[in-house]
């Protein structure tokens, strides 16, 4: 087998994602996705089989290698499969090859559809500028607007992280004006430029570094049958689910999960989940 030729095809982790989320590796599918010839596609699959022979079995009817039970068995998979099982990884792969777009009238009949839309896409120049600041430790001067202060005003910041939270991107940064860490919505930054160092010593971001365990439970106001459905959907049938999170990101995660922190005010059907360890989580909620 020409292994050097196979290396020019998809990487093994991409093939693992295809195997797990599509249940098979098929020559025709590899050709379709990566624009390879039939011989090259066979070489790619063979190289994968050489490394993971126990994860595939030939199906002559489908003319494809199917995923075996071992491919999905917890504790029996090769070390790199833990991350490959992420659906995000598969949908990202499909997006990259044009098979996971928003569903619009007249679009193709691919088996995956996406109802998710970005309402605010960060400007690439701003994104690149902030990323460079983070990597190089540079300060920035931002012309910013907020709901509490809608008029344009200047904030001098030391960027630390670009964060996607739900449908928005924001900048986590040390703000010189308040001598603390704040989040800045990228869609509300009007202008930006480099700035001189504003503070000689910047403290650690305690909220970012703090690990918080969020325990999600069915909303207490659900009916018994509804509670069972929620346990099945979100908790694998168990009584709760624990999600680790950085303290600074707790409000965003709960907003994305639509998990109630005030069960008297935030009620079903809008809220099907609730926070089961509110006393532990409360210090990280927005006030």
GROMACS .gro file of C-alpha atoms in nm:
model
  287
    1UNK     CA    1   0.000   0.000   0.000
    2UNK     CA    2   0.123   0.352  -0.079
    3UNK     CA    3   0.102   0.495   0.273
    4UNK     CA    4   0.262   0.821   0.163
    5UNK     CA    5  -0.025   0.879  -0.080
    6UNK     CA    6  -0.280   0.801   0.190
    7UNK     CA    7  -0.130   1.069   0.414
    8UNK     CA    8  -0.249   1.335   0.169
    9UNK     CA    9  -0.610   1.239   0.237
   10UNK     CA   10  -0.818   1.306   0.550
   11UNK     CA   11  -0.654   1.268   0.890
   12UNK     CA   12  -0.727   0.969   1.108
   13UNK     CA   13  -0.923   1.177   1.361
   14UNK     CA   14  -1.155   1.296   1.081
   15UNK     CA   15  -1.206   0.936   0.972
   16UNK     CA   16  -1.278   0.839   1.332
   17UNK     CA   17  -1.546   1.106   1.350
   18UNK     CA   18  -1.701   0.978   1.028
   19UNK     CA   19  -1.691   0.620   1.152
   20UNK     CA   20  -1.855   0.700   1.485
   21UNK     CA   21  -2.116   0.952   1.374
   22UNK     CA   22  -2.205   0.796   1.037
   23UNK     CA   23  -2.150   0.437   1.148
   24UNK     CA   24  -1.935   0.345   0.850
   25UNK     CA   25  -1.642   0.426   0.625
   26UNK     CA   26  -1.725   0.395   0.258
   27UNK     CA   27  -1.502   0.452  -0.044
   28UNK     CA   28  -1.771   0.651  -0.225
   29UNK     CA   29  -1.824   0.875   0.079
   30UNK     CA   30  -1.452   0.946   0.117
   31UNK     CA   31  -1.432   1.036  -0.251
   32UNK     CA   32  -1.732   1.264  -0.218
   33UNK     CA   33  -1.604   1.447   0.090
   34UNK     CA   34  -1.240   1.489  -0.001
   35UNK     CA   35  -1.231   1.482  -0.380
   36UNK     CA   36  -1.007   1.174  -0.394
   37UNK     CA   37  -0.995   0.907  -0.660
   38UNK     CA   38  -1.119   0.555  -0.585
   39UNK     CA   39  -0.768   0.413  -0.540
   40UNK     CA   40  -0.657   0.694  -0.309
   41UNK     CA   41  -0.976   0.662  -0.102
   42UNK     CA   42  -0.909   0.289  -0.061
   43UNK     CA   43  -0.555   0.365   0.054
   44UNK     CA   44  -0.684   0.612   0.311
   45UNK     CA   45  -0.930   0.360   0.452
   46UNK     CA   46  -0.669   0.083   0.453
   47UNK     CA   47  -0.426   0.299   0.648
   48UNK     CA   48  -0.699   0.361   0.904
   49UNK     CA   49  -0.779  -0.011   0.922
   50UNK     CA   50  -0.413  -0.092   0.982
   51UNK     CA   51  -0.419   0.129   1.293
   52UNK     CA   52  -0.767   0.035   1.420
   53UNK     CA   53  -0.851  -0.314   1.287
   54UNK     CA   54  -1.093  -0.398   1.571
   55UNK     CA   55  -1.313  -0.094   1.512
   56UNK     CA   56  -1.433  -0.189   1.163
   57UNK     CA   57  -1.608  -0.483   0.999
   58UNK     CA   58  -1.683  -0.526   0.628
   59UNK     CA   59  -2.043  -0.519   0.509
   60UNK     CA   60  -2.062  -0.655   0.154
   61UNK     CA   61  -2.420  -0.536   0.101
   62UNK     CA   62  -2.338  -0.174   0.178
   63UNK     CA   63  -1.985  -0.204   0.043
   64UNK     CA   64  -1.861  -0.022   0.350
   65UNK     CA   65  -1.668  -0.083   0.670
   66UNK     CA   66  -1.913  -0.056   0.961
   67UNK     CA   67  -1.829   0.058   1.313
   68UNK     CA   68  -1.809  -0.237   1.552
   69UNK     CA   69  -1.952  -0.241   1.902
   70UNK     CA   70  -1.600  -0.190   2.036
   71UNK     CA   71  -1.580   0.144   1.858
   72UNK     CA   72  -1.853   0.272   2.088
   73UNK     CA   73  -1.770   0.073   2.402
   74UNK     CA   74  -1.660   0.291   2.693
   75UNK     CA   75  -1.321   0.189   2.829
   76UNK     CA   76  -1.229  -0.016   2.522
   77UNK     CA   77  -1.166   0.261   2.274
   78UNK     CA   78  -0.821   0.389   2.171
   79UNK     CA   79  -0.714   0.695   2.377
   80UNK     CA   80  -0.793   0.957   2.111
   81UNK     CA   81  -1.156   0.851   2.067
   82UNK     CA   82  -1.276   1.027   2.382
   83UNK     CA   83  -1.259   1.366   2.211
   84UNK     CA   84  -1.362   1.223   1.873
   85UNK     CA   85  -1.698   1.126   2.022
   86UNK     CA   86  -1.787   1.495   2.049
   87UNK     CA   87  -2.073   1.582   1.814
   88UNK     CA   88  -1.925   1.931   1.787
   89UNK     CA   89  -1.621   1.779   1.620
   90UNK     CA   90  -1.834   1.600   1.364
   91UNK     CA   91  -2.055   1.900   1.285
   92UNK     CA   92  -1.746   2.120   1.254
   93UNK     CA   93  -1.605   1.868   1.004
   94UNK     CA   94  -1.930   1.870   0.810
   95UNK     CA   95  -1.941   2.251   0.812
   96UNK     CA   96  -1.591   2.263   0.670
   97UNK     CA   97  -1.694   2.055   0.370
   98UNK     CA   98  -2.030   2.227   0.321
   99UNK     CA   99  -2.263   1.958   0.455
  100UNK     CA  100  -2.399   2.139   0.759
  101UNK     CA  101  -2.545   2.472   0.653
  102UNK     CA  102  -2.858   2.655   0.759
  103UNK     CA  103  -3.175   2.511   0.607
  104UNK     CA  104  -3.316   2.749   0.347
  105UNK     CA  105  -3.560   2.705   0.061
  106UNK     CA  106  -3.383   2.556  -0.237
  107UNK     CA  107  -3.087   2.413  -0.046
  108UNK     CA  108  -2.963   2.060  -0.105
  109UNK     CA  109  -3.098   1.745   0.054
  110UNK     CA  110  -2.800   1.665   0.281
  111UNK     CA  111  -2.906   1.461   0.589
  112UNK     CA  112  -2.792   1.732   0.833
  113UNK     CA  113  -2.965   2.065   0.879
  114UNK     CA  114  -2.874   2.361   1.098
  115UNK     CA  115  -3.130   2.604   1.239
  116UNK     CA  116  -2.858   2.797   1.424
  117UNK     CA  117  -2.768   3.139   1.285
  118UNK     CA  118  -2.502   3.386   1.394
  119UNK     CA  119  -2.678   3.716   1.456
  120UNK     CA  120  -2.350   3.899   1.514
  121UNK     CA  121  -2.034   3.789   1.334
  122UNK     CA  122  -1.722   3.960   1.474
  123UNK     CA  123  -1.534   4.180   1.229
  124UNK     CA  124  -1.223   3.989   1.123
  125UNK     CA  125  -0.994   4.289   1.170
  126UNK     CA  126  -1.113   4.337   1.529
  127UNK     CA  127  -1.090   3.965   1.603
  128UNK     CA  128  -0.735   3.946   1.465
  129UNK     CA  129  -0.630   4.261   1.653
  130UNK     CA  130  -0.757   4.128   1.988
  131UNK     CA  131  -0.605   3.785   1.927
  132UNK     CA  132  -0.267   3.946   1.863
  133UNK     CA  133  -0.300   4.154   2.181
  134UNK     CA  134  -0.366   3.837   2.379
  135UNK     CA  135  -0.071   3.651   2.231
  136UNK     CA  136   0.171   3.943   2.267
  137UNK     CA  137   0.045   4.087   2.595
  138UNK     CA  138  -0.049   4.419   2.439
  139UNK     CA  139  -0.292   4.678   2.577
  140UNK     CA  140  -0.582   4.810   2.372
  141UNK     CA  141  -0.796   5.121   2.367
  142UNK     CA  142  -1.159   5.043   2.279
  143UNK     CA  143  -1.441   5.277   2.186
  144UNK     CA  144  -1.728   5.090   2.345
  145UNK     CA  145  -2.103   5.106   2.401
  146UNK     CA  146  -2.303   4.912   2.660
  147UNK     CA  147  -2.665   4.891   2.766
  148UNK     CA  148  -2.581   5.070   3.090
  149UNK     CA  149  -2.373   5.333   2.912
  150UNK     CA  150  -2.493   5.351   2.551
  151UNK     CA  151  -2.292   5.657   2.449
  152UNK     CA  152  -1.947   5.586   2.298
  153UNK     CA  153  -1.676   5.585   2.563
  154UNK     CA  154  -1.316   5.471   2.590
  155UNK     CA  155  -1.202   5.162   2.779
  156UNK     CA  156  -0.835   5.078   2.821
  157UNK     CA  157  -0.797   4.704   2.853
  158UNK     CA  158  -0.548   4.419   2.861
  159UNK     CA  159  -0.717   4.142   2.657
  160UNK     CA  160  -0.689   3.789   2.797
  161UNK     CA  161  -0.943   3.566   2.616
  162UNK     CA  162  -1.181   3.568   2.322
  163UNK     CA  163  -1.490   3.379   2.431
  164UNK     CA  164  -1.786   3.249   2.235
  165UNK     CA  165  -2.089   3.244   2.463
  166UNK     CA  166  -2.415   3.141   2.299
  167UNK     CA  167  -2.464   3.350   1.986
  168UNK     CA  168  -2.215   3.620   2.083
  169UNK     CA  169  -1.842   3.663   2.107
  170UNK     CA  170  -1.698   3.865   2.389
  171UNK     CA  171  -1.357   3.973   2.510
  172UNK     CA  172  -1.243   3.886   2.861
  173UNK     CA  173  -1.002   4.160   2.963
  174UNK     CA  174  -0.857   4.353   3.255
  175UNK     CA  175  -1.010   4.702   3.245
  176UNK     CA  176  -0.785   4.978   3.378
  177UNK     CA  177  -1.077   5.211   3.459
  178UNK     CA  178  -1.225   4.971   3.716
  179UNK     CA  179  -0.905   4.782   3.804
  180UNK     CA  180  -1.080   4.452   3.742
  181UNK     CA  181  -1.175   4.196   3.481
  182UNK     CA  182  -1.477   4.261   3.262
  183UNK     CA  183  -1.646   4.114   2.953
  184UNK     CA  184  -1.679   4.325   2.638
  185UNK     CA  185  -1.926   4.230   2.365
  186UNK     CA  186  -1.737   4.236   2.034
  187UNK     CA  187  -2.047   4.363   1.854
  188UNK     CA  188  -2.042   4.679   2.072
  189UNK     CA  189  -1.682   4.778   2.001
  190UNK     CA  190  -1.683   5.066   1.750
  191UNK     CA  191  -1.313   5.142   1.719
  192UNK     CA  192  -0.990   4.997   1.851
  193UNK     CA  193  -0.622   5.074   1.865
  194UNK     CA  194  -0.314   4.976   2.058
  195UNK     CA  195  -0.247   5.151   2.389
  196UNK     CA  196   0.040   5.213   2.625
  197UNK     CA  197   0.065   4.997   2.938
  198UNK     CA  198  -0.192   5.138   3.180
  199UNK     CA  199  -0.118   4.934   3.493
  200UNK     CA  200   0.220   4.804   3.601
  201UNK     CA  201   0.087   4.492   3.768
  202UNK     CA  202  -0.226   4.308   3.656
  203UNK     CA  203  -0.370   4.062   3.909
  204UNK     CA  204  -0.476   3.709   3.825
  205UNK     CA  205  -0.829   3.663   3.697
  206UNK     CA  206  -0.975   3.477   3.994
  207UNK     CA  207  -1.320   3.435   3.839
  208UNK     CA  208  -1.168   3.283   3.526
  209UNK     CA  209  -0.938   3.052   3.718
  210UNK     CA  210  -1.204   2.930   3.962
  211UNK     CA  211  -1.363   2.598   3.872
  212UNK     CA  212  -1.733   2.569   3.950
  213UNK     CA  213  -1.942   2.251   3.933
  214UNK     CA  214  -2.299   2.322   3.819
  215UNK     CA  215  -2.549   2.051   3.911
  216UNK     CA  216  -2.844   2.050   3.673
  217UNK     CA  217  -3.173   1.891   3.777
  218UNK     CA  218  -3.523   1.878   3.627
  219UNK     CA  219  -3.728   2.186   3.712
  220UNK     CA  220  -3.925   2.111   4.030
  221UNK     CA  221  -4.251   2.233   3.873
  222UNK     CA  222  -4.251   1.969   3.599
  223UNK     CA  223  -4.511   1.695   3.608
  224UNK     CA  224  -4.384   1.344   3.681
  225UNK     CA  225  -4.394   1.234   3.318
  226UNK     CA  226  -4.227   1.554   3.201
  227UNK     CA  227  -3.954   1.513   3.461
  228UNK     CA  228  -3.885   1.165   3.329
  229UNK     CA  229  -3.853   1.302   2.975
  230UNK     CA  230  -3.607   1.570   3.092
  231UNK     CA  231  -3.399   1.313   3.282
  232UNK     CA  232  -3.383   1.098   2.969
  233UNK     CA  233  -3.292   1.385   2.737
  234UNK     CA  234  -3.037   1.573   2.945
  235UNK     CA  235  -2.916   1.331   3.213
  236UNK     CA  236  -2.914   0.988   3.055
  237UNK     CA  237  -3.194   0.881   3.287
  238UNK     CA  238  -3.009   0.976   3.607
  239UNK     CA  239  -3.126   1.223   3.871
  240UNK     CA  240  -2.889   1.506   3.781
  241UNK     CA  241  -2.598   1.613   3.564
  242UNK     CA  242  -2.286   1.798   3.673
  243UNK     CA  243  -2.120   2.041   3.433
  244UNK     CA  244  -1.779   2.191   3.521
  245UNK     CA  245  -1.740   2.555   3.432
  246UNK     CA  246  -1.516   2.854   3.493
  247UNK     CA  247  -1.664   3.101   3.740
  248UNK     CA  248  -1.656   3.382   3.484
  249UNK     CA  249  -1.859   3.175   3.238
  250UNK     CA  250  -2.129   3.044   3.474
  251UNK     CA  251  -2.396   3.303   3.376
  252UNK     CA  252  -2.341   3.238   3.005
  253UNK     CA  253  -2.362   2.863   3.046
  254UNK     CA  254  -2.683   2.882   3.249
  255UNK     CA  255  -2.831   3.122   2.995
  256UNK     CA  256  -2.745   2.879   2.716
  257UNK     CA  257  -2.889   2.583   2.910
  258UNK     CA  258  -3.196   2.786   3.013
  259UNK     CA  259  -3.147   2.654   3.365
  260UNK     CA  260  -3.357   2.830   3.627
  261UNK     CA  261  -3.190   2.999   3.922
  262UNK     CA  262  -3.524   3.133   4.051
  263UNK     CA  263  -3.776   2.851   4.015
  264UNK     CA  264  -4.067   3.068   4.130
  265UNK     CA  265  -4.013   3.320   3.852
  266UNK     CA  266  -3.846   3.106   3.584
  267UNK     CA  267  -4.097   2.831   3.521
  268UNK     CA  268  -4.179   2.560   3.263
  269UNK     CA  269  -4.222   2.528   2.974
  270UNK     CA  270  -3.960   2.799   2.908
  271UNK     CA  271  -3.735   2.647   3.173
  272UNK     CA  272  -3.708   2.269   3.194
  273UNK     CA  273  -3.385   2.260   3.395
  274UNK     CA  274  -3.290   2.414   3.728
  275UNK     CA  275  -2.966   2.459   3.920
  276UNK     CA  276  -2.956   2.203   4.201
  277UNK     CA  277  -2.663   2.355   4.393
  278UNK     CA  278  -2.766   2.720   4.385
  279UNK     CA  279  -2.573   2.818   4.700
  280UNK     CA  280  -2.247   2.711   4.534
  281UNK     CA  281  -2.331   2.876   4.203
  282UNK     CA  282  -2.488   3.199   4.332
  283UNK     CA  283  -2.159   3.392   4.381
  284UNK     CA  284  -2.096   3.370   4.006
  285UNK     CA  285  -2.436   3.490   3.885
  286UNK     CA  286  -2.493   3.834   3.739
  287UNK     CA  287  -2.631   4.079   3.995
   0.00000   0.00000   0.00000
